[in-house]
PDB file of C-alpha atoms in Angstrom:
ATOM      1  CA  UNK A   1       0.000   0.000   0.000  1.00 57.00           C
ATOM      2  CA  UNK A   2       1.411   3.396  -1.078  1.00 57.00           C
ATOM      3  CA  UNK A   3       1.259   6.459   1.677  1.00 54.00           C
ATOM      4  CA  UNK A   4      -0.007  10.037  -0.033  1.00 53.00           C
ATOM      5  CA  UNK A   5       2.412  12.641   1.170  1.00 49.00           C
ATOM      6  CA  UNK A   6       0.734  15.205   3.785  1.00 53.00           C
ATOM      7  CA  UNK A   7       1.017  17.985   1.466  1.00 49.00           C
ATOM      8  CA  UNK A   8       0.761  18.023  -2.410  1.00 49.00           C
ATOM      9  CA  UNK A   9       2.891  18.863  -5.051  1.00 52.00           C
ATOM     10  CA  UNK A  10       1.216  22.402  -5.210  1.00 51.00           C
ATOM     11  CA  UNK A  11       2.471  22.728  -1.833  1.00 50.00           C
ATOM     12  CA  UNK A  12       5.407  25.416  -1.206  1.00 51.00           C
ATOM     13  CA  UNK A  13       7.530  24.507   1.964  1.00 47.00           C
ATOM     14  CA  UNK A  14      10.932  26.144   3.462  1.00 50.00           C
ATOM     15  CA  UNK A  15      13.844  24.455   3.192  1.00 54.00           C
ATOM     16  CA  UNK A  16      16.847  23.933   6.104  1.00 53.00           C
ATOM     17  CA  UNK A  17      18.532  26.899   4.826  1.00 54.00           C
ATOM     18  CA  UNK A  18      16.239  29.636   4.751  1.00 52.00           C
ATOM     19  CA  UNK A  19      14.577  28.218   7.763  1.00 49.00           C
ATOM     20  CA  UNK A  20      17.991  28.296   9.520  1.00 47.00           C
ATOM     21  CA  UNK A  21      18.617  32.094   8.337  1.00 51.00           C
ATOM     22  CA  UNK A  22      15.460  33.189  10.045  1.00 46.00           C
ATOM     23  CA  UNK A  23      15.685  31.587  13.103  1.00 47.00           C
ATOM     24  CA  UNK A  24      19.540  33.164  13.152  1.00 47.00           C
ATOM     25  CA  UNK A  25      18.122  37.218  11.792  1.00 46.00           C
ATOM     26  CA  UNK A  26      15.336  36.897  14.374  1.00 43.00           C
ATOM     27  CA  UNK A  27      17.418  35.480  17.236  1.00 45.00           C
ATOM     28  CA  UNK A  28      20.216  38.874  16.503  1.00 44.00           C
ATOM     29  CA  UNK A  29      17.297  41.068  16.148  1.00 43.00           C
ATOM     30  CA  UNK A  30      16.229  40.268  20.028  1.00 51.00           C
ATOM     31  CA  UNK A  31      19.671  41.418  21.343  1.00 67.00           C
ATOM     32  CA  UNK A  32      19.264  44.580  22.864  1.00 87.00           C
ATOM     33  CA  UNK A  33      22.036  47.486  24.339  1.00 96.00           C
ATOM     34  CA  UNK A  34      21.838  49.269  27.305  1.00 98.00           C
ATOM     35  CA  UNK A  35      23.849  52.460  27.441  1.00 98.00           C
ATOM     36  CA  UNK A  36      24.237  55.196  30.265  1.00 98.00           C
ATOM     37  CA  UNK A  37      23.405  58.614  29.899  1.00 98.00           C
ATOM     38  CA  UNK A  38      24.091  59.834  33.495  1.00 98.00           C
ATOM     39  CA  UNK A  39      25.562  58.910  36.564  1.00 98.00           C
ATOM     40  CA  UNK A  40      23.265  56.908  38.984  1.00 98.00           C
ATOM     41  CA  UNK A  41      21.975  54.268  40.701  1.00 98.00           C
ATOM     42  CA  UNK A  42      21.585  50.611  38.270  1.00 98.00           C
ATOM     43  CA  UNK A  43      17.785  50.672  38.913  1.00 97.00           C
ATOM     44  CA  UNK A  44      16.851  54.613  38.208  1.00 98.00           C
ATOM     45  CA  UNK A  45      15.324  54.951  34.366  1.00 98.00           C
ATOM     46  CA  UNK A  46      17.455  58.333  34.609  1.00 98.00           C
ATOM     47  CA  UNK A  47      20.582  56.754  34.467  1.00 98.00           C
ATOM     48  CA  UNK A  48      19.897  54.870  31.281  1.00 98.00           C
ATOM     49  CA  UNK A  49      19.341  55.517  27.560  1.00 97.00           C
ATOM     50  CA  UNK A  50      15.261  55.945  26.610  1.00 96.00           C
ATOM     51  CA  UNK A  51      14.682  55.602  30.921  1.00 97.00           C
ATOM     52  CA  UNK A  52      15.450  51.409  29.593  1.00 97.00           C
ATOM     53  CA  UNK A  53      16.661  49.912  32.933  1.00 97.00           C
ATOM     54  CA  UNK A  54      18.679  46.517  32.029  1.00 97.00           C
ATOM     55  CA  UNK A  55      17.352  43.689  34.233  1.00 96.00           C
ATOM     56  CA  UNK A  56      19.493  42.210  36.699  1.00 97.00           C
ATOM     57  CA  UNK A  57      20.013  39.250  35.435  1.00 97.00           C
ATOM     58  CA  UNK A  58      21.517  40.095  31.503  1.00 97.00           C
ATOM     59  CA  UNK A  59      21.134  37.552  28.699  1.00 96.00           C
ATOM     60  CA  UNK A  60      21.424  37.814  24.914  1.00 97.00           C
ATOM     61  CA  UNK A  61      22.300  41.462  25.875  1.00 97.00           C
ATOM     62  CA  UNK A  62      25.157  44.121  26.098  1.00 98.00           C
ATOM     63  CA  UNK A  63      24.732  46.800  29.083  1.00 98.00           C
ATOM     64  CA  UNK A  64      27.730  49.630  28.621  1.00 98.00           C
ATOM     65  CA  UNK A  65      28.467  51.743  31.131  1.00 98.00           C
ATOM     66  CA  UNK A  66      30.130  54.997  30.537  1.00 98.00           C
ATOM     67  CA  UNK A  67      28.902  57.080  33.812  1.00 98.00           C
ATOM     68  CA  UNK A  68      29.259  56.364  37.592  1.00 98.00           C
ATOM     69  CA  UNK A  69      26.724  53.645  38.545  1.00 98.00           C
ATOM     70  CA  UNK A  70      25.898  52.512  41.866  1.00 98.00           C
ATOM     71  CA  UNK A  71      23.113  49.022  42.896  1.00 97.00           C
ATOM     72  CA  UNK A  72      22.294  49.309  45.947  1.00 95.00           C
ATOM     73  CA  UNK A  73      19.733  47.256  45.333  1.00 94.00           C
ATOM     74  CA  UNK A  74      20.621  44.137  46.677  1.00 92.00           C
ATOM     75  CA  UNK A  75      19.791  42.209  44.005  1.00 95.00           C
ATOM     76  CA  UNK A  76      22.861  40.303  42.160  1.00 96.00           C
ATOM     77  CA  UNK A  77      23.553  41.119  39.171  1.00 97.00           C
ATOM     78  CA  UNK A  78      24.164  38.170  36.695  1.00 98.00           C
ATOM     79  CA  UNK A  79      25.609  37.639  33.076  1.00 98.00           C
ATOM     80  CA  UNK A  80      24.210  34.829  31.216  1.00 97.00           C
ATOM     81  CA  UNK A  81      23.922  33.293  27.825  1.00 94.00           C
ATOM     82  CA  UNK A  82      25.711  36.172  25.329  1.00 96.00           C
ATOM     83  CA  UNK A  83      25.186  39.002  28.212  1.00 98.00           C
ATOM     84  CA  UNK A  84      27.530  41.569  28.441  1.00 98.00           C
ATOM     85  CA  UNK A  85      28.679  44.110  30.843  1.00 98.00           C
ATOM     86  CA  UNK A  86      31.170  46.743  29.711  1.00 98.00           C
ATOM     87  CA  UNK A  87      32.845  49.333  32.279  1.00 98.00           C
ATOM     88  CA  UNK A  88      34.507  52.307  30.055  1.00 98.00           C
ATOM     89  CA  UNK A  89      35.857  55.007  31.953  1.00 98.00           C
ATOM     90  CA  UNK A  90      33.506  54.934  34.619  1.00 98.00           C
ATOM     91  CA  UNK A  91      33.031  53.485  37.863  1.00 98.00           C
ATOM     92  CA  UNK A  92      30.398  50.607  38.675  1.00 98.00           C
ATOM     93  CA  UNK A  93      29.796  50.070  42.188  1.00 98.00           C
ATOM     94  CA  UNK A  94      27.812  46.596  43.129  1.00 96.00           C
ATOM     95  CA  UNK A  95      26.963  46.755  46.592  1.00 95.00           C
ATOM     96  CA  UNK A  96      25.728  42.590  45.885  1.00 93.00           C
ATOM     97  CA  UNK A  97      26.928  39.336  44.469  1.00 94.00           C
ATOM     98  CA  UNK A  98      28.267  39.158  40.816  1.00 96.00           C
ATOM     99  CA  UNK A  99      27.931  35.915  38.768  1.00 97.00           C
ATOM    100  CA  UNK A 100      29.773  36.027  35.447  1.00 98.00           C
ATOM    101  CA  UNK A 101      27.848  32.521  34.200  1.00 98.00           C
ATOM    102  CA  UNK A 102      29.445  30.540  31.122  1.00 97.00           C
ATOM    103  CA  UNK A 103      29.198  32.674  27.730  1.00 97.00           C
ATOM    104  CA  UNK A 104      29.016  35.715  30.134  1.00 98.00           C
ATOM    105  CA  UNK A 105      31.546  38.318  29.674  1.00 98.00           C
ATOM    106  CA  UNK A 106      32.594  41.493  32.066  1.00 98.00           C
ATOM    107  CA  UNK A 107      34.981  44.032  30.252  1.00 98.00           C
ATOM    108  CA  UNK A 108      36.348  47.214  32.022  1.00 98.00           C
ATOM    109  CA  UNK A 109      38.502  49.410  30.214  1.00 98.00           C
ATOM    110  CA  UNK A 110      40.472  52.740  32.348  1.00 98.00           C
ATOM    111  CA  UNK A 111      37.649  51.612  34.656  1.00 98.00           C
ATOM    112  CA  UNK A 112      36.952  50.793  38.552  1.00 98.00           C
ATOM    113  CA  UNK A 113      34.798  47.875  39.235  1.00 98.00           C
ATOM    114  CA  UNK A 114      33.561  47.687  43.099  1.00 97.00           C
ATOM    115  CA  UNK A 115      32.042  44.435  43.777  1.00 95.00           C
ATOM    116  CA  UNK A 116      30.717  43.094  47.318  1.00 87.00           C
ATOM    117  CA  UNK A 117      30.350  42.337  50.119  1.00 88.00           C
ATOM    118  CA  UNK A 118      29.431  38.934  48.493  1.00 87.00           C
ATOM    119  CA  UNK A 119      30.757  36.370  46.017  1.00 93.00           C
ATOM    120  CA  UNK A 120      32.044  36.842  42.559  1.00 96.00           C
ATOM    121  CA  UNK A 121      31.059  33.626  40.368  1.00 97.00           C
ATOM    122  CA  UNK A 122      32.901  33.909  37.474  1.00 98.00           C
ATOM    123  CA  UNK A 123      32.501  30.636  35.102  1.00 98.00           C
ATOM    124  CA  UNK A 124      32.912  33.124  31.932  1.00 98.00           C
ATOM    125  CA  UNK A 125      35.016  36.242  31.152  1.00 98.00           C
ATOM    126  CA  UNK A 126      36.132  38.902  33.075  1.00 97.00           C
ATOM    127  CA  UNK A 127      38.714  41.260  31.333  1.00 97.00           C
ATOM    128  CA  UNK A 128      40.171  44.035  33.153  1.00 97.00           C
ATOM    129  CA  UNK A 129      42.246  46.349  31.369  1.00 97.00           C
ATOM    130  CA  UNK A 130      44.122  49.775  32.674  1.00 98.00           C
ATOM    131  CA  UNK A 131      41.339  49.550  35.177  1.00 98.00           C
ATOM    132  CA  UNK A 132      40.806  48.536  39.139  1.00 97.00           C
ATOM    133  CA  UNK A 133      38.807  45.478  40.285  1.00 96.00           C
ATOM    134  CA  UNK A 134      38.332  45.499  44.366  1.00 97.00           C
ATOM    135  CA  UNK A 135      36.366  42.710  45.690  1.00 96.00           C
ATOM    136  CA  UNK A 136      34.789  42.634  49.342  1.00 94.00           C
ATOM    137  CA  UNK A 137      34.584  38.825  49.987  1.00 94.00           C
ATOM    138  CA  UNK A 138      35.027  35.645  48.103  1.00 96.00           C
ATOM    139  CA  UNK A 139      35.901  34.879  44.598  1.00 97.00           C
ATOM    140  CA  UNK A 140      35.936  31.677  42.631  1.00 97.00           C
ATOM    141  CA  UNK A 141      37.409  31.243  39.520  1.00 98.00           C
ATOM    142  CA  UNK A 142      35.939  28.846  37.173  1.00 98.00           C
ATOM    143  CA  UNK A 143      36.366  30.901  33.971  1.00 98.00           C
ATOM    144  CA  UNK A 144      38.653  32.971  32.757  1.00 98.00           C
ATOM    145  CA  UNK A 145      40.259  36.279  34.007  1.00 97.00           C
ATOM    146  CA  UNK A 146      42.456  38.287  32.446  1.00 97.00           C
ATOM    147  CA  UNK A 147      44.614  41.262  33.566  1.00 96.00           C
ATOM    148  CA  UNK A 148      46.217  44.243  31.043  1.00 96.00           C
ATOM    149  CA  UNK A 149      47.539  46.634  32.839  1.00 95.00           C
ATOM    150  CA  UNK A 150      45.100  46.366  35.216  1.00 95.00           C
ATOM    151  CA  UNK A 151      44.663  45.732  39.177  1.00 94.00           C
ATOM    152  CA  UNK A 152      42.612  42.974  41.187  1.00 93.00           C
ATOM    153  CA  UNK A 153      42.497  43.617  44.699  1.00 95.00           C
ATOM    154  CA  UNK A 154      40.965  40.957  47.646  1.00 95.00           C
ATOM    155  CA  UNK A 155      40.401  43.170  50.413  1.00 95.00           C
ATOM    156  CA  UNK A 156      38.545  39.887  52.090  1.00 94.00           C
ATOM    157  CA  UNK A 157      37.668  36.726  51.486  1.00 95.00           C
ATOM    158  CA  UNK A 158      39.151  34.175  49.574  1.00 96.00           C
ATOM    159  CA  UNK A 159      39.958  33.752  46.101  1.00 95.00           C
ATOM    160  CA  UNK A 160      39.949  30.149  44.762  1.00 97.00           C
ATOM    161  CA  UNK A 161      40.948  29.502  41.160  1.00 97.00           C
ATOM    162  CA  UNK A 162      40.060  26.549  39.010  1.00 97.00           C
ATOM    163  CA  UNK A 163      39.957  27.936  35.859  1.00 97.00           C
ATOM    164  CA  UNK A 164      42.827  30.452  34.134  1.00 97.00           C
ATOM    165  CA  UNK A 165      44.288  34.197  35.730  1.00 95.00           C
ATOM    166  CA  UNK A 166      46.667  35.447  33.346  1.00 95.00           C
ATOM    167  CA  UNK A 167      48.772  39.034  33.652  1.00 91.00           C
ATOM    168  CA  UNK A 168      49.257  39.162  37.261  1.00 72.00           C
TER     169      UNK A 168
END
């Protein structure tokens, strides 16, 4: 007995590669920036570009921040899945936990990054270049950090490293 195709001949369908291509455009078309415009606190709309307050918890996402910015919030902030924080000639002040997650990425550039009291989790990227990093409390290491020029202080806590700290 011979089975009738679901569709007929008539029928138009998409093939792997244009199918892939979509799902690609659409999936680049949902990453979204988040740029300062003034100094301020992570959670005021002032601070940010169009009063668009990143979440906490960044995915799929680049926040850049080129003004002072304090979170007082409590609330850790987290970079997941393709989220990005960038530092540039500012200082970012995280009064709470940091957790750089894998494909996560932290970049500060003639920067100061303030994190703690609390943990830094860091099973991505954190680049520091011609910038300080001063961490209140415990770090580990599961990713990568590296250091150009720039400075990584423990003023408590402990630092364990499993994964790779280059330039010190």
């Amino acid at each position: 007995m011979i089975k009738k195709l679901p569709f007929s001949t008539g029928q138009k369908f998409v093939s792997a590669p244009i199918f892939l291509f979509l799902l690609l455009f659409s999936m680049s078309l949902s990453a979204q920036d988040f740029v300062t415009v003034s100094p301020g606190d992570w959670s005021a709309p002032s601070t940010w570009e169009a009063g668009r307050v990143p979440s906490y918890v960044i995915r799929n996402a680049t926040v850049i921040v080129n003004h002072d910015v304090v979170n007082t919030s409590g609330t850790n902030i987290s970079l997941r899945n393709r989220g990005v924080l960038r530092v540039n000639g500012a200082t970012l002040n995280n009064q709470s936990n940091l957790n750089v997650r894998t494909g996560g990425r932290l970049e500060a550039t003639n920067a100061e990054v303030i994190i703690g009291p609390g943990i830094l989790n860091n099973d991505g990227t954190i680049v520091v270049t011609r910038s300080q990093f001063i961490k209140d409390g415990n770090v580990v290491n599961n990713g990568v950090i590296e250091l150009s020029n720039g400075c990584f202080t423990l003023e408590s806590g402990n630092y364990t490293n499993n994964g790779t700290t280059s330039g010190i």
